Protein backbone atom coordinates (compact mmCIF):
# COMPACT_ATOMS: atom_id res chain seq x y z
CA UNK A 1 0.00 0.00 0.00
CA UNK A 2 2.79 2.41 0.91
CA UNK A 3 4.55 1.49 -2.31
CA UNK A 4 1.46 2.36 -4.38
CA UNK A 5 1.04 5.69 -2.60
CA UNK A 6 4.72 6.46 -3.09
CA UNK A 7 4.45 5.61 -6.80
CA UNK A 8 1.38 7.85 -7.22
CA UNK A 9 3.17 10.67 -5.41
CA UNK A 10 6.19 10.41 -7.70
CA UNK A 11 3.96 10.39 -10.80
CA UNK A 12 2.22 13.54 -9.60
CA UNK A 13 5.50 15.31 -8.87
CA UNK A 14 6.74 14.46 -12.38
CA UNK A 15 3.63 16.10 -13.85
CA UNK A 16 4.37 19.46 -12.18
CA UNK A 17 5.23 22.19 -14.68
CA UNK A 18 8.78 23.06 -13.65
CA UNK A 19 8.95 25.93 -16.13
CA UNK A 20 6.24 27.67 -14.10
CA UNK A 21 8.23 27.02 -10.92
CA UNK A 22 11.28 28.57 -12.58
CA UNK A 23 9.26 31.64 -13.59
CA UNK A 24 8.00 32.05 -10.02
CA UNK A 25 11.56 31.87 -8.71
CA UNK A 26 12.58 34.52 -11.24
CA UNK A 27 9.70 36.80 -10.26
CA UNK A 28 10.53 36.39 -6.60
CA UNK A 29 14.18 37.24 -7.20
CA UNK A 30 13.08 40.47 -8.87
CA UNK A 31 10.62 41.08 -6.03
CA UNK A 32 13.23 40.63 -3.29
CA UNK A 33 15.75 42.88 -5.06
CA UNK A 34 13.11 45.58 -5.62
CA UNK A 35 11.72 45.41 -2.07
CA UNK A 36 15.25 45.61 -0.63
CA UNK A 37 16.03 48.64 -2.77
CA UNK A 38 12.72 50.35 -2.01
CA UNK A 39 13.16 49.99 1.76
CA UNK A 40 16.97 50.17 2.09
CA UNK A 41 16.96 53.78 3.30
CA UNK A 42 13.79 53.60 5.41
CA UNK A 43 12.59 52.17 8.70
CA UNK A 44 11.14 49.25 6.71
CA UNK A 45 14.51 47.95 5.52
CA UNK A 46 13.83 44.47 6.96
CA UNK A 47 10.78 43.81 4.77
CA UNK A 48 12.80 41.86 2.22
CA UNK A 49 13.36 39.17 4.89
CA UNK A 50 9.61 38.86 5.41
CA UNK A 51 9.28 38.67 1.64
CA UNK A 52 11.60 35.66 1.57
CA UNK A 53 9.73 33.96 4.41
CA UNK A 54 6.36 34.52 2.71
CA UNK A 55 7.65 33.11 -0.55
CA UNK A 56 9.08 29.93 0.98
CA UNK A 57 5.93 29.29 3.01
CA UNK A 58 3.55 29.93 0.12
CA UNK A 59 5.75 28.04 -2.35
CA UNK A 60 5.35 24.95 -0.17
CA UNK A 61 1.60 25.61 -0.02
CA UNK A 62 1.54 25.82 -3.82
CA UNK A 63 3.24 22.43 -4.10
CA UNK A 64 0.73 20.98 -1.63
CA UNK A 65 -2.19 22.42 -3.62
CA UNK A 66 -0.69 21.00 -6.80
CA UNK A 67 -0.81 17.47 -5.45
CA UNK A 68 -4.43 17.73 -4.24
CA UNK A 69 -7.26 16.89 -6.63
CA UNK A 70 -8.98 20.20 -7.40
CA UNK A 71 -12.24 18.64 -8.65
CA UNK A 72 -14.00 17.90 -5.33
CA UNK A 73 -13.03 21.38 -4.14
CA UNK A 74 -14.74 23.03 -7.10
CA UNK A 75 -17.71 20.68 -7.49
CA UNK A 76 -18.75 20.39 -3.84
CA UNK A 77 -17.52 23.49 -2.06
CA UNK A 78 -17.39 26.36 -4.59
CA UNK A 79 -20.95 27.63 -3.80
CA UNK A 80 -20.17 27.56 -0.08
CA UNK A 81 -16.85 29.36 -0.59
CA UNK A 82 -18.51 31.97 -2.79
CA UNK A 83 -21.21 32.60 -0.16
CA UNK A 84 -18.55 32.81 2.55
CA UNK A 85 -16.63 35.38 0.51
CA UNK A 86 -19.74 37.53 0.05
CA UNK A 87 -20.41 37.32 3.80
CA UNK A 88 -16.86 38.46 4.56
CA UNK A 89 -17.21 41.46 2.25
CA UNK A 90 -20.50 42.49 3.86
CA UNK A 91 -19.10 42.09 7.39
CA UNK A 92 -16.06 44.12 6.39
CA UNK A 93 -18.20 47.02 5.20
CA UNK A 94 -20.33 46.87 8.37
CA UNK A 95 -17.61 46.44 10.99
CA UNK A 96 -14.26 47.21 9.33
CA UNK A 97 -12.05 50.16 10.19
CA UNK A 98 -11.07 52.71 7.58
CA UNK A 99 -7.33 52.84 6.86
CA UNK A 100 -5.90 55.30 4.30
CA UNK A 101 -9.41 56.18 3.18
CA UNK A 102 -10.71 52.65 2.57
CA UNK A 103 -12.00 49.59 4.43
CA UNK A 104 -10.13 46.58 3.03
CA UNK A 105 -8.62 44.61 5.92
CA UNK A 106 -10.00 42.24 8.52
CA UNK A 107 -7.89 42.21 11.68
CA UNK A 108 -7.74 39.18 13.98
CA UNK A 109 -5.19 39.96 16.66
CA UNK A 110 -1.89 40.62 14.88
CA UNK A 111 -3.12 38.78 11.78
CA UNK A 112 -4.77 40.72 8.96
CA UNK A 113 -5.96 39.82 5.49
CA UNK A 114 -7.97 41.21 2.59
CA UNK A 115 -11.24 39.36 1.94
CA UNK A 116 -11.23 40.69 -1.63
CA UNK A 117 -8.17 38.54 -2.36
CA UNK A 118 -10.04 35.41 -1.26
CA UNK A 119 -13.05 36.44 -3.32
CA UNK A 120 -10.92 36.26 -6.49
CA UNK A 121 -10.38 32.54 -5.86
CA UNK A 122 -13.98 31.85 -4.85
CA UNK A 123 -15.33 33.68 -7.90
CA UNK A 124 -13.11 31.70 -10.29
CA UNK A 125 -14.20 28.39 -8.73
CA UNK A 126 -17.90 29.22 -8.68
CA UNK A 127 -17.97 30.64 -12.21
CA UNK A 128 -16.14 27.53 -13.46
CA UNK A 129 -18.81 25.34 -11.88
CA UNK A 130 -21.67 27.52 -13.14
CA UNK A 131 -20.45 27.90 -16.73
CA UNK A 132 -19.46 24.24 -17.10
CA UNK A 133 -23.14 23.25 -16.95
CA UNK A 134 -23.34 24.02 -20.67
CA UNK A 135 -20.44 21.64 -21.39
CA UNK A 136 -19.02 23.99 -24.02
CA UNK A 137 -22.30 24.71 -25.79
CA UNK A 138 -23.11 28.34 -26.64
CA UNK A 139 -24.20 30.29 -23.57
CA UNK A 140 -27.81 31.46 -23.32
CA UNK A 141 -28.22 35.14 -22.50
CA UNK A 142 -30.99 34.92 -19.88
CA UNK A 143 -30.13 31.56 -18.30
CA UNK A 144 -26.33 31.70 -18.38
CA UNK A 145 -24.80 35.10 -19.19
CA UNK A 146 -27.01 37.26 -16.95
CA UNK A 147 -26.58 34.98 -13.87
CA UNK A 148 -22.81 34.82 -14.46
CA UNK A 149 -22.66 38.61 -14.61
CA UNK A 150 -24.68 38.90 -11.39
CA UNK A 151 -22.40 36.35 -9.69
CA UNK A 152 -19.41 38.52 -10.65
CA UNK A 153 -20.79 42.03 -10.32
CA UNK A 154 -22.27 41.55 -6.83
CA UNK A 155 -18.88 41.00 -5.13
CA UNK A 156 -17.33 43.59 -7.47
CA UNK A 157 -19.86 46.16 -6.23
CA UNK A 158 -19.12 45.30 -2.60
CA UNK A 159 -15.38 45.65 -3.23
CA UNK A 160 -15.91 48.93 -5.09
CA UNK A 161 -17.84 50.18 -2.05
CA UNK A 162 -14.75 49.81 0.20
CA UNK A 163 -13.64 51.69 -2.04
CA UNK A 164 -11.26 49.46 -4.04
CA UNK A 165 -11.79 50.17 -7.73
CA UNK A 166 -8.66 48.23 -8.71
CA UNK A 167 -9.83 44.87 -7.37
CA UNK A 168 -13.36 45.49 -8.64
CA UNK A 169 -11.91 45.86 -12.15
CA UNK A 170 -10.01 42.59 -11.69
CA UNK A 171 -13.22 40.75 -10.75
CA UNK A 172 -14.92 42.11 -13.87
CA UNK A 173 -11.90 41.05 -15.93
CA UNK A 174 -12.13 37.51 -14.55
CA UNK A 175 -15.81 37.39 -15.55
CA UNK A 176 -15.14 38.63 -19.09
CA UNK A 177 -12.30 36.15 -19.66
CA UNK A 178 -14.31 33.19 -18.41
CA UNK A 179 -17.44 34.17 -20.36
CA UNK A 180 -15.37 34.37 -23.53
CA UNK A 181 -13.83 30.91 -23.14
CA UNK A 182 -17.20 29.47 -22.06
CA UNK A 183 -18.52 30.24 -25.57
CA UNK A 184 -20.57 33.38 -25.11
CA UNK A 185 -22.07 34.44 -28.47
CA UNK A 186 -19.72 36.95 -30.11
CA UNK A 187 -22.56 39.44 -30.62
CA UNK A 188 -23.37 39.54 -26.90
CA UNK A 189 -19.68 39.88 -25.96
CA UNK A 190 -19.15 42.74 -28.42
CA UNK A 191 -22.25 44.53 -27.12
CA UNK A 192 -20.99 44.20 -23.54
CA UNK A 193 -17.54 45.56 -24.40
CA UNK A 194 -19.12 48.35 -26.44
CA UNK A 195 -21.21 49.44 -23.44
CA UNK A 196 -18.09 49.58 -21.28
CA UNK A 197 -16.24 51.63 -23.91
CA UNK A 198 -19.27 53.93 -24.31
CA UNK A 199 -19.36 54.57 -20.54
CA UNK A 200 -15.65 55.44 -20.53
CA UNK A 201 -15.96 57.77 -23.53
CA UNK A 202 -19.08 59.43 -22.13
CA UNK A 203 -17.35 60.05 -18.78
CA UNK A 204 -14.37 61.59 -20.59
CA UNK A 205 -16.65 63.87 -22.63
CA UNK A 206 -18.51 64.99 -19.50
CA UNK A 207 -15.21 65.71 -17.75
CA UNK A 208 -14.07 68.12 -20.43
CA UNK A 209 -17.46 69.64 -21.35
CA UNK A 210 -19.71 69.43 -18.28
CA UNK A 211 -17.41 69.05 -15.30
CA UNK A 212 -19.93 70.47 -12.82
CA UNK A 213 -22.55 67.92 -13.87
CA UNK A 214 -20.05 65.08 -13.55
CA UNK A 215 -19.04 66.29 -10.09
CA UNK A 216 -22.66 66.00 -8.94
CA UNK A 217 -22.95 62.43 -10.28
CA UNK A 218 -19.76 61.06 -8.70
CA UNK A 219 -18.36 60.96 -5.20
CA UNK A 220 -15.25 63.08 -4.51
CA UNK A 221 -12.82 60.12 -4.50
CA UNK A 222 -14.31 58.81 -7.76
CA UNK A 223 -13.98 62.19 -9.42
CA UNK A 224 -10.41 62.41 -8.11
CA UNK A 225 -9.51 59.13 -9.82
CA UNK A 226 -10.82 60.43 -13.13
CA UNK A 227 -8.99 63.75 -12.73
CA UNK A 228 -5.75 61.94 -11.96
CA UNK A 229 -6.14 59.83 -15.10
CA UNK A 230 -7.27 62.51 -17.57
CA UNK A 231 -5.26 65.44 -16.24
CA UNK A 232 -2.58 64.22 -13.79
CA UNK A 233 -0.54 67.46 -13.91
CA UNK A 234 -3.42 69.59 -12.61
CA UNK A 235 -5.12 66.96 -10.48
CA UNK A 236 -5.17 67.73 -6.74
CA UNK A 237 -5.76 64.06 -5.85
CA UNK A 238 -2.81 61.78 -6.63
CA UNK A 239 -1.73 63.46 -9.84
CA UNK A 240 1.74 64.06 -8.44
CA UNK A 241 2.02 60.29 -7.85
CA UNK A 242 1.31 59.49 -11.49
CA UNK A 243 3.54 62.29 -12.81
CA UNK A 244 6.45 61.27 -10.58
CA UNK A 245 5.98 57.59 -11.51
CA UNK A 246 6.06 58.35 -15.23
CA UNK A 247 9.09 60.62 -14.78
CA UNK A 248 10.93 58.00 -12.72
CA UNK A 249 10.23 55.18 -15.19
CA UNK A 250 11.19 57.38 -18.14
CA UNK A 251 14.41 58.47 -16.46
CA UNK A 252 15.52 54.82 -16.30
CA UNK A 253 15.90 54.88 -20.10
CA UNK A 254 17.46 51.72 -21.58
CA UNK A 255 19.42 50.12 -18.72
CA UNK A 256 18.33 52.13 -15.68
CA UNK A 257 20.22 54.23 -13.17
CA UNK A 258 21.64 51.22 -11.37
CA UNK A 259 20.58 49.14 -8.39
CA UNK A 260 19.66 51.25 -5.30
CA UNK A 261 20.42 54.41 -7.32
CA UNK A 262 16.85 55.44 -8.11
CA UNK A 263 16.46 59.11 -7.23
CA UNK A 264 12.66 59.17 -7.20
CA UNK A 265 12.47 55.83 -5.40
CA UNK A 266 14.80 56.81 -2.56
CA UNK A 267 13.88 60.46 -2.12
CA UNK A 268 10.24 59.84 -1.16
CA UNK A 269 8.61 60.90 -4.44
CA UNK A 270 6.74 57.60 -4.86
CA UNK A 271 4.34 56.35 -2.13
CA UNK A 272 4.01 52.63 -1.38
CA UNK A 273 7.03 51.99 -3.57
CA UNK A 274 7.64 48.54 -2.02
CA UNK A 275 4.08 47.35 -2.70
CA UNK A 276 1.65 48.79 -5.26
CA UNK A 277 4.28 51.03 -6.91
CA UNK A 278 7.11 48.50 -7.08
CA UNK A 279 7.19 48.63 -10.88
CA UNK A 280 8.60 52.15 -10.55
CA UNK A 281 11.66 50.67 -8.79
CA UNK A 282 12.24 48.27 -11.68
CA UNK A 283 11.66 50.95 -14.31
CA UNK A 284 13.95 53.55 -12.76
CA UNK A 285 16.78 51.31 -11.58
CA UNK A 286 16.79 48.62 -14.31
CA UNK A 287 15.34 50.60 -17.21
CA UNK A 288 13.58 49.31 -20.29
CA UNK A 289 15.64 46.11 -20.37
CA UNK A 290 14.83 45.22 -16.76
CA UNK A 291 11.15 45.97 -17.29
CA UNK A 292 11.21 43.81 -20.43
CA UNK A 293 12.67 40.87 -18.50
CA UNK A 294 9.85 41.20 -15.97
CA UNK A 295 7.20 41.27 -18.70
CA UNK A 296 8.85 38.32 -20.45
CA UNK A 297 8.50 36.24 -17.28
CA UNK A 298 4.80 37.07 -17.14
CA UNK A 299 4.41 36.13 -20.81
CA UNK A 300 6.08 32.76 -20.22
CA UNK A 301 3.86 32.13 -17.18
CA UNK A 302 0.68 32.93 -19.12
CA UNK A 303 1.87 30.86 -22.10
CA UNK A 304 2.40 27.80 -19.92
CA UNK A 305 -1.02 28.27 -18.33
CA UNK A 306 -2.59 28.51 -21.79
CA UNK A 307 -0.89 25.22 -22.71
CA UNK A 308 -2.37 23.54 -19.63
CA UNK A 309 -5.85 24.85 -20.52
CA UNK A 310 -5.57 23.65 -24.11
CA UNK A 311 -4.61 20.11 -23.03
CA UNK A 312 -7.22 19.97 -20.28
CA UNK A 313 -9.81 17.19 -20.58
CA UNK A 314 -12.04 18.58 -17.83
CA UNK A 315 -14.00 21.67 -18.84
CA UNK A 316 -14.11 22.98 -15.25
CA UNK A 317 -10.34 22.76 -15.10
CA UNK A 318 -9.99 24.67 -18.37
CA UNK A 319 -12.31 27.41 -17.10
CA UNK A 320 -10.34 27.69 -13.85
CA UNK A 321 -7.10 28.13 -15.80
CA UNK A 322 -8.67 30.86 -17.93
CA UNK A 323 -9.89 32.56 -14.76
CA UNK A 324 -6.36 32.51 -13.35
CA UNK A 325 -4.93 33.84 -16.64
CA UNK A 326 -7.55 36.62 -16.74
CA UNK A 327 -6.73 37.62 -13.17
CA UNK A 328 -2.97 37.71 -13.70
CA UNK A 329 -3.20 39.52 -17.05
CA UNK A 330 -5.68 42.12 -15.76
CA UNK A 331 -3.66 42.76 -12.62
CA UNK A 332 -0.31 43.09 -14.41
CA UNK A 333 -1.82 45.37 -17.07
CA UNK A 334 -3.66 47.52 -14.53
CA UNK A 335 -0.69 47.92 -12.19
CA UNK A 336 1.78 48.90 -14.91
CA UNK A 337 -0.71 50.98 -16.90
CA UNK A 338 -1.65 53.14 -13.92
CA UNK A 339 2.02 54.07 -13.39
CA UNK A 340 2.53 55.15 -16.98
CA UNK A 341 -0.70 57.15 -17.25
CA UNK A 342 -2.76 54.64 -19.25
CA UNK A 343 -5.30 53.86 -16.49
CA UNK A 344 -6.65 55.58 -13.38
CA UNK A 345 -4.50 55.23 -10.27
CA UNK A 346 -5.81 52.41 -8.05
CA UNK A 347 -4.47 50.36 -5.19
CA UNK A 348 -3.59 47.13 -6.99
CA UNK A 349 -0.49 44.97 -6.48
CA UNK A 350 1.86 43.57 -9.13
CA UNK A 351 1.42 39.76 -8.96
CA UNK A 352 4.30 37.85 -7.30
CA UNK A 353 6.42 41.03 -7.15
CA UNK A 354 4.69 43.57 -4.87
CA UNK A 355 5.26 43.08 -1.16
CA UNK A 356 2.16 41.72 0.57
CA UNK A 357 1.21 38.47 2.25
CA UNK A 358 -2.46 38.28 1.22
CA UNK A 359 -1.79 38.88 -2.46
CA UNK A 360 1.15 36.46 -2.66
CA UNK A 361 -0.79 33.78 -0.76
CA UNK A 362 -3.73 33.90 -3.17
CA UNK A 363 -1.58 34.07 -6.29
CA UNK A 364 0.56 31.10 -5.23
CA UNK A 365 -2.52 29.10 -4.21
CA UNK A 366 -4.10 29.69 -7.62
CA UNK A 367 -0.92 28.59 -9.39
CA UNK A 368 -1.08 25.47 -7.22
CA UNK A 369 -4.65 24.85 -8.38
CA UNK A 370 -3.53 25.37 -11.99
CA UNK A 371 -0.81 22.78 -11.47
CA UNK A 372 -3.43 20.45 -9.98
CA UNK A 373 -5.51 20.85 -13.13
CA UNK A 374 -2.49 19.71 -15.15
CA UNK A 375 -1.93 16.68 -12.93
CA UNK A 376 -5.51 15.48 -12.36
CA UNK A 377 -7.36 15.04 -15.62
CA UNK A 378 -8.99 11.66 -16.11
CA UNK A 379 -10.20 8.87 -13.87
CA UNK A 380 -6.69 7.43 -13.83
CA UNK A 381 -5.42 10.72 -12.44
CA UNK A 382 -3.08 11.82 -15.20
CA UNK A 383 -3.00 13.20 -18.71
CA UNK A 384 -0.67 11.57 -21.23
XYZ file of C-alpha atoms in Angstrom:
384
model
C 0.000 0.000 0.000
C 2.787 2.410 0.913
C 4.545 1.489 -2.313
C 1.462 2.362 -4.378
C 1.041 5.690 -2.601
C 4.716 6.457 -3.091
C 4.448 5.611 -6.801
C 1.380 7.848 -7.225
C 3.166 10.672 -5.406
C 6.195 10.405 -7.701
C 3.959 10.388 -10.797
C 2.222 13.537 -9.605
C 5.500 15.308 -8.872
C 6.742 14.460 -12.380
C 3.634 16.102 -13.847
C 4.365 19.457 -12.175
C 5.233 22.186 -14.678
C 8.781 23.057 -13.645
C 8.952 25.929 -16.126
C 6.243 27.666 -14.098
C 8.232 27.018 -10.921
C 11.276 28.569 -12.579
C 9.255 31.642 -13.588
C 7.997 32.048 -10.021
C 11.556 31.875 -8.706
C 12.582 34.523 -11.236
C 9.700 36.802 -10.263
C 10.528 36.392 -6.596
C 14.179 37.244 -7.204
C 13.079 40.471 -8.873
C 10.622 41.077 -6.025
C 13.227 40.635 -3.292
C 15.746 42.881 -5.060
C 13.111 45.580 -5.620
C 11.721 45.409 -2.067
C 15.249 45.609 -0.630
C 16.029 48.643 -2.774
C 12.717 50.354 -2.010
C 13.161 49.994 1.756
C 16.965 50.166 2.093
C 16.961 53.775 3.297
C 13.794 53.603 5.411
C 12.589 52.171 8.699
C 11.143 49.254 6.712
C 14.509 47.946 5.521
C 13.832 44.466 6.958
C 10.785 43.808 4.770
C 12.797 41.856 2.224
C 13.358 39.171 4.890
C 9.613 38.862 5.413
C 9.276 38.670 1.638
C 11.600 35.659 1.574
C 9.726 33.961 4.411
C 6.361 34.519 2.713
C 7.645 33.108 -0.553
C 9.083 29.935 0.982
C 5.929 29.285 3.015
C 3.548 29.933 0.118
C 5.748 28.044 -2.351
C 5.345 24.953 -0.170
C 1.598 25.613 -0.020
C 1.536 25.824 -3.818
C 3.238 22.426 -4.102
C 0.733 20.982 -1.627
C -2.188 22.424 -3.619
C -0.686 21.001 -6.804
C -0.806 17.471 -5.447
C -4.426 17.728 -4.243
C -7.257 16.887 -6.629
C -8.982 20.196 -7.403
C -12.243 18.640 -8.651
C -13.995 17.901 -5.330
C -13.026 21.380 -4.144
C -14.745 23.034 -7.099
C -17.712 20.684 -7.491
C -18.755 20.389 -3.843
C -17.516 23.489 -2.063
C -17.387 26.364 -4.591
C -20.946 27.628 -3.804
C -20.167 27.556 -0.077
C -16.853 29.356 -0.593
C -18.515 31.968 -2.786
C -21.206 32.600 -0.162
C -18.552 32.814 2.551
C -16.630 35.377 0.507
C -19.744 37.527 0.053
C -20.406 37.321 3.799
C -16.857 38.463 4.563
C -17.205 41.465 2.247
C -20.500 42.486 3.858
C -19.101 42.094 7.387
C -16.060 44.117 6.387
C -18.204 47.020 5.204
C -20.332 46.873 8.370
C -17.609 46.435 10.986
C -14.261 47.211 9.332
C -12.050 50.162 10.193
C -11.069 52.714 7.582
C -7.326 52.837 6.859
C -5.904 55.300 4.302
C -9.405 56.178 3.176
C -10.709 52.651 2.566
C -11.996 49.592 4.425
C -10.133 46.576 3.033
C -8.615 44.614 5.916
C -9.999 42.241 8.523
C -7.887 42.211 11.680
C -7.743 39.183 13.977
C -5.188 39.958 16.664
C -1.889 40.620 14.884
C -3.121 38.782 11.778
C -4.775 40.720 8.959
C -5.965 39.820 5.490
C -7.973 41.215 2.587
C -11.242 39.357 1.944
C -11.226 40.694 -1.625
C -8.166 38.537 -2.357
C -10.042 35.409 -1.255
C -13.052 36.440 -3.322
C -10.922 36.264 -6.491
C -10.384 32.536 -5.858
C -13.978 31.854 -4.846
C -15.327 33.683 -7.901
C -13.108 31.701 -10.289
C -14.199 28.394 -8.730
C -17.902 29.218 -8.680
C -17.965 30.639 -12.207
C -16.143 27.532 -13.456
C -18.814 25.335 -11.877
C -21.667 27.519 -13.144
C -20.447 27.897 -16.731
C -19.456 24.238 -17.099
C -23.137 23.252 -16.948
C -23.344 24.018 -20.668
C -20.438 21.640 -21.390
C -19.019 23.989 -24.020
C -22.302 24.713 -25.787
C -23.108 28.338 -26.639
C -24.199 30.291 -23.566
C -27.811 31.459 -23.317
C -28.222 35.136 -22.504
C -30.986 34.915 -19.880
C -30.134 31.561 -18.296
C -26.327 31.697 -18.383
C -24.797 35.100 -19.188
C -27.009 37.257 -16.949
C -26.583 34.980 -13.871
C -22.815 34.815 -14.460
C -22.657 38.613 -14.609
C -24.679 38.901 -11.394
C -22.400 36.351 -9.691
C -19.413 38.517 -10.652
C -20.795 42.033 -10.318
C -22.266 41.553 -6.830
C -18.880 41.000 -5.129
C -17.325 43.594 -7.473
C -19.855 46.163 -6.235
C -19.116 45.299 -2.601
C -15.377 45.646 -3.231
C -15.906 48.931 -5.088
C -17.839 50.177 -2.051
C -14.745 49.812 0.200
C -13.640 51.690 -2.042
C -11.263 49.464 -4.043
C -11.794 50.172 -7.726
C -8.664 48.233 -8.714
C -9.827 44.869 -7.375
C -13.363 45.494 -8.642
C -11.913 45.860 -12.151
C -10.010 42.592 -11.690
C -13.221 40.750 -10.753
C -14.921 42.112 -13.873
C -11.898 41.049 -15.933
C -12.130 37.513 -14.555
C -15.812 37.391 -15.546
C -15.138 38.629 -19.092
C -12.305 36.152 -19.655
C -14.308 33.187 -18.406
C -17.435 34.165 -20.358
C -15.366 34.368 -23.528
C -13.829 30.914 -23.137
C -17.201 29.471 -22.063
C -18.524 30.237 -25.574
C -20.567 33.385 -25.107
C -22.070 34.436 -28.471
C -19.721 36.947 -30.109
C -22.560 39.441 -30.618
C -23.368 39.544 -26.902
C -19.685 39.881 -25.958
C -19.145 42.739 -28.422
C -22.251 44.534 -27.122
C -20.991 44.202 -23.544
C -17.544 45.557 -24.401
C -19.124 48.349 -26.444
C -21.213 49.442 -23.441
C -18.094 49.583 -21.278
C -16.240 51.632 -23.911
C -19.265 53.928 -24.309
C -19.365 54.570 -20.539
C -15.647 55.442 -20.532
C -15.961 57.769 -23.535
C -19.085 59.432 -22.128
C -17.354 60.046 -18.782
C -14.375 61.587 -20.590
C -16.650 63.870 -22.626
C -18.513 64.986 -19.504
C -15.212 65.705 -17.746
C -14.074 68.123 -20.430
C -17.459 69.635 -21.352
C -19.714 69.427 -18.285
C -17.408 69.054 -15.304
C -19.926 70.470 -12.824
C -22.552 67.925 -13.869
C -20.046 65.085 -13.553
C -19.037 66.285 -10.088
C -22.663 65.996 -8.944
C -22.950 62.428 -10.278
C -19.761 61.056 -8.699
C -18.357 60.961 -5.202
C -15.246 63.077 -4.513
C -12.824 60.121 -4.497
C -14.314 58.809 -7.762
C -13.977 62.194 -9.417
C -10.412 62.409 -8.106
C -9.508 59.130 -9.821
C -10.821 60.431 -13.132
C -8.994 63.753 -12.728
C -5.754 61.938 -11.961
C -6.135 59.827 -15.102
C -7.273 62.509 -17.568
C -5.258 65.444 -16.238
C -2.576 64.223 -13.791
C -0.542 67.459 -13.915
C -3.415 69.591 -12.607
C -5.120 66.957 -10.478
C -5.172 67.728 -6.737
C -5.760 64.059 -5.846
C -2.814 61.785 -6.626
C -1.732 63.462 -9.843
C 1.741 64.060 -8.440
C 2.020 60.288 -7.846
C 1.314 59.493 -11.495
C 3.539 62.291 -12.811
C 6.448 61.270 -10.577
C 5.975 57.590 -11.510
C 6.065 58.353 -15.233
C 9.089 60.616 -14.784
C 10.927 58.000 -12.718
C 10.227 55.178 -15.186
C 11.189 57.379 -18.137
C 14.411 58.474 -16.462
C 15.517 54.824 -16.302
C 15.899 54.876 -20.105
C 17.460 51.716 -21.577
C 19.419 50.118 -18.722
C 18.328 52.130 -15.676
C 20.223 54.231 -13.168
C 21.641 51.220 -11.368
C 20.575 49.144 -8.387
C 19.663 51.247 -5.303
C 20.416 54.408 -7.316
C 16.848 55.437 -8.110
C 16.461 59.111 -7.229
C 12.664 59.170 -7.201
C 12.467 55.827 -5.399
C 14.799 56.806 -2.562
C 13.881 60.463 -2.122
C 10.244 59.837 -1.165
C 8.609 60.904 -4.442
C 6.741 57.596 -4.861
C 4.341 56.348 -2.131
C 4.005 52.629 -1.381
C 7.031 51.989 -3.567
C 7.638 48.545 -2.016
C 4.075 47.355 -2.698
C 1.655 48.789 -5.263
C 4.280 51.031 -6.913
C 7.108 48.505 -7.076
C 7.186 48.626 -10.880
C 8.599 52.148 -10.553
C 11.660 50.668 -8.794
C 12.239 48.273 -11.678
C 11.657 50.949 -14.314
C 13.945 53.549 -12.758
C 16.781 51.310 -11.581
C 16.786 48.625 -14.309
C 15.342 50.599 -17.206
C 13.579 49.310 -20.294
C 15.637 46.111 -20.367
C 14.834 45.221 -16.757
C 11.147 45.966 -17.294
C 11.209 43.810 -20.435
C 12.672 40.870 -18.498
C 9.852 41.202 -15.971
C 7.201 41.269 -18.703
C 8.850 38.318 -20.455
C 8.503 36.237 -17.277
C 4.797 37.069 -17.138
C 4.414 36.135 -20.811
C 6.078 32.757 -20.221
C 3.861 32.135 -17.185
C 0.680 32.928 -19.122
C 1.870 30.864 -22.102
C 2.403 27.796 -19.921
C -1.022 28.267 -18.327
C -2.591 28.505 -21.790
C -0.893 25.219 -22.708
C -2.373 23.544 -19.635
C -5.855 24.851 -20.515
C -5.573 23.646 -24.109
C -4.609 20.113 -23.027
C -7.220 19.966 -20.282
C -9.812 17.191 -20.585
C -12.037 18.578 -17.827
C -14.002 21.674 -18.837
C -14.113 22.980 -15.250
C -10.341 22.764 -15.098
C -9.992 24.671 -18.373
C -12.315 27.408 -17.100
C -10.337 27.686 -13.854
C -7.095 28.128 -15.799
C -8.666 30.857 -17.933
C -9.887 32.560 -14.761
C -6.356 32.513 -13.347
C -4.926 33.842 -16.638
C -7.547 36.618 -16.742
C -6.735 37.623 -13.170
C -2.966 37.714 -13.702
C -3.202 39.523 -17.049
C -5.681 42.123 -15.759
C -3.660 42.758 -12.620
C -0.311 43.092 -14.414
C -1.820 45.367 -17.068
C -3.659 47.516 -14.534
C -0.693 47.920 -12.187
C 1.785 48.896 -14.906
C -0.715 50.976 -16.899
C -1.645 53.143 -13.920
C 2.020 54.066 -13.386
C 2.526 55.147 -16.984
C -0.702 57.147 -17.255
C -2.765 54.637 -19.250
C -5.296 53.863 -16.493
C -6.652 55.583 -13.380
C -4.495 55.235 -10.274
C -5.809 52.414 -8.051
C -4.466 50.355 -5.188
C -3.590 47.127 -6.986
C -0.494 44.970 -6.485
C 1.858 43.572 -9.126
C 1.420 39.757 -8.956
C 4.304 37.851 -7.297
C 6.415 41.028 -7.150
C 4.693 43.567 -4.875
C 5.256 43.081 -1.157
C 2.157 41.724 0.572
C 1.214 38.471 2.247
C -2.459 38.278 1.217
C -1.791 38.875 -2.463
C 1.146 36.462 -2.659
C -0.787 33.781 -0.764
C -3.731 33.899 -3.170
C -1.581 34.072 -6.290
C 0.555 31.102 -5.227
C -2.517 29.103 -4.206
C -4.100 29.689 -7.618
C -0.921 28.589 -9.393
C -1.083 25.465 -7.219
C -4.648 24.853 -8.383
C -3.530 25.372 -11.992
C -0.808 22.775 -11.472
C -3.426 20.454 -9.981
C -5.511 20.848 -13.133
C -2.489 19.713 -15.146
C -1.935 16.677 -12.930
C -5.510 15.477 -12.358
C -7.364 15.041 -15.619
C -8.992 11.658 -16.111
C -10.197 8.874 -13.869
C -6.691 7.431 -13.834
C -5.422 10.724 -12.444
C -3.082 11.821 -15.199
C -2.996 13.198 -18.710
C -0.674 11.570 -21.228
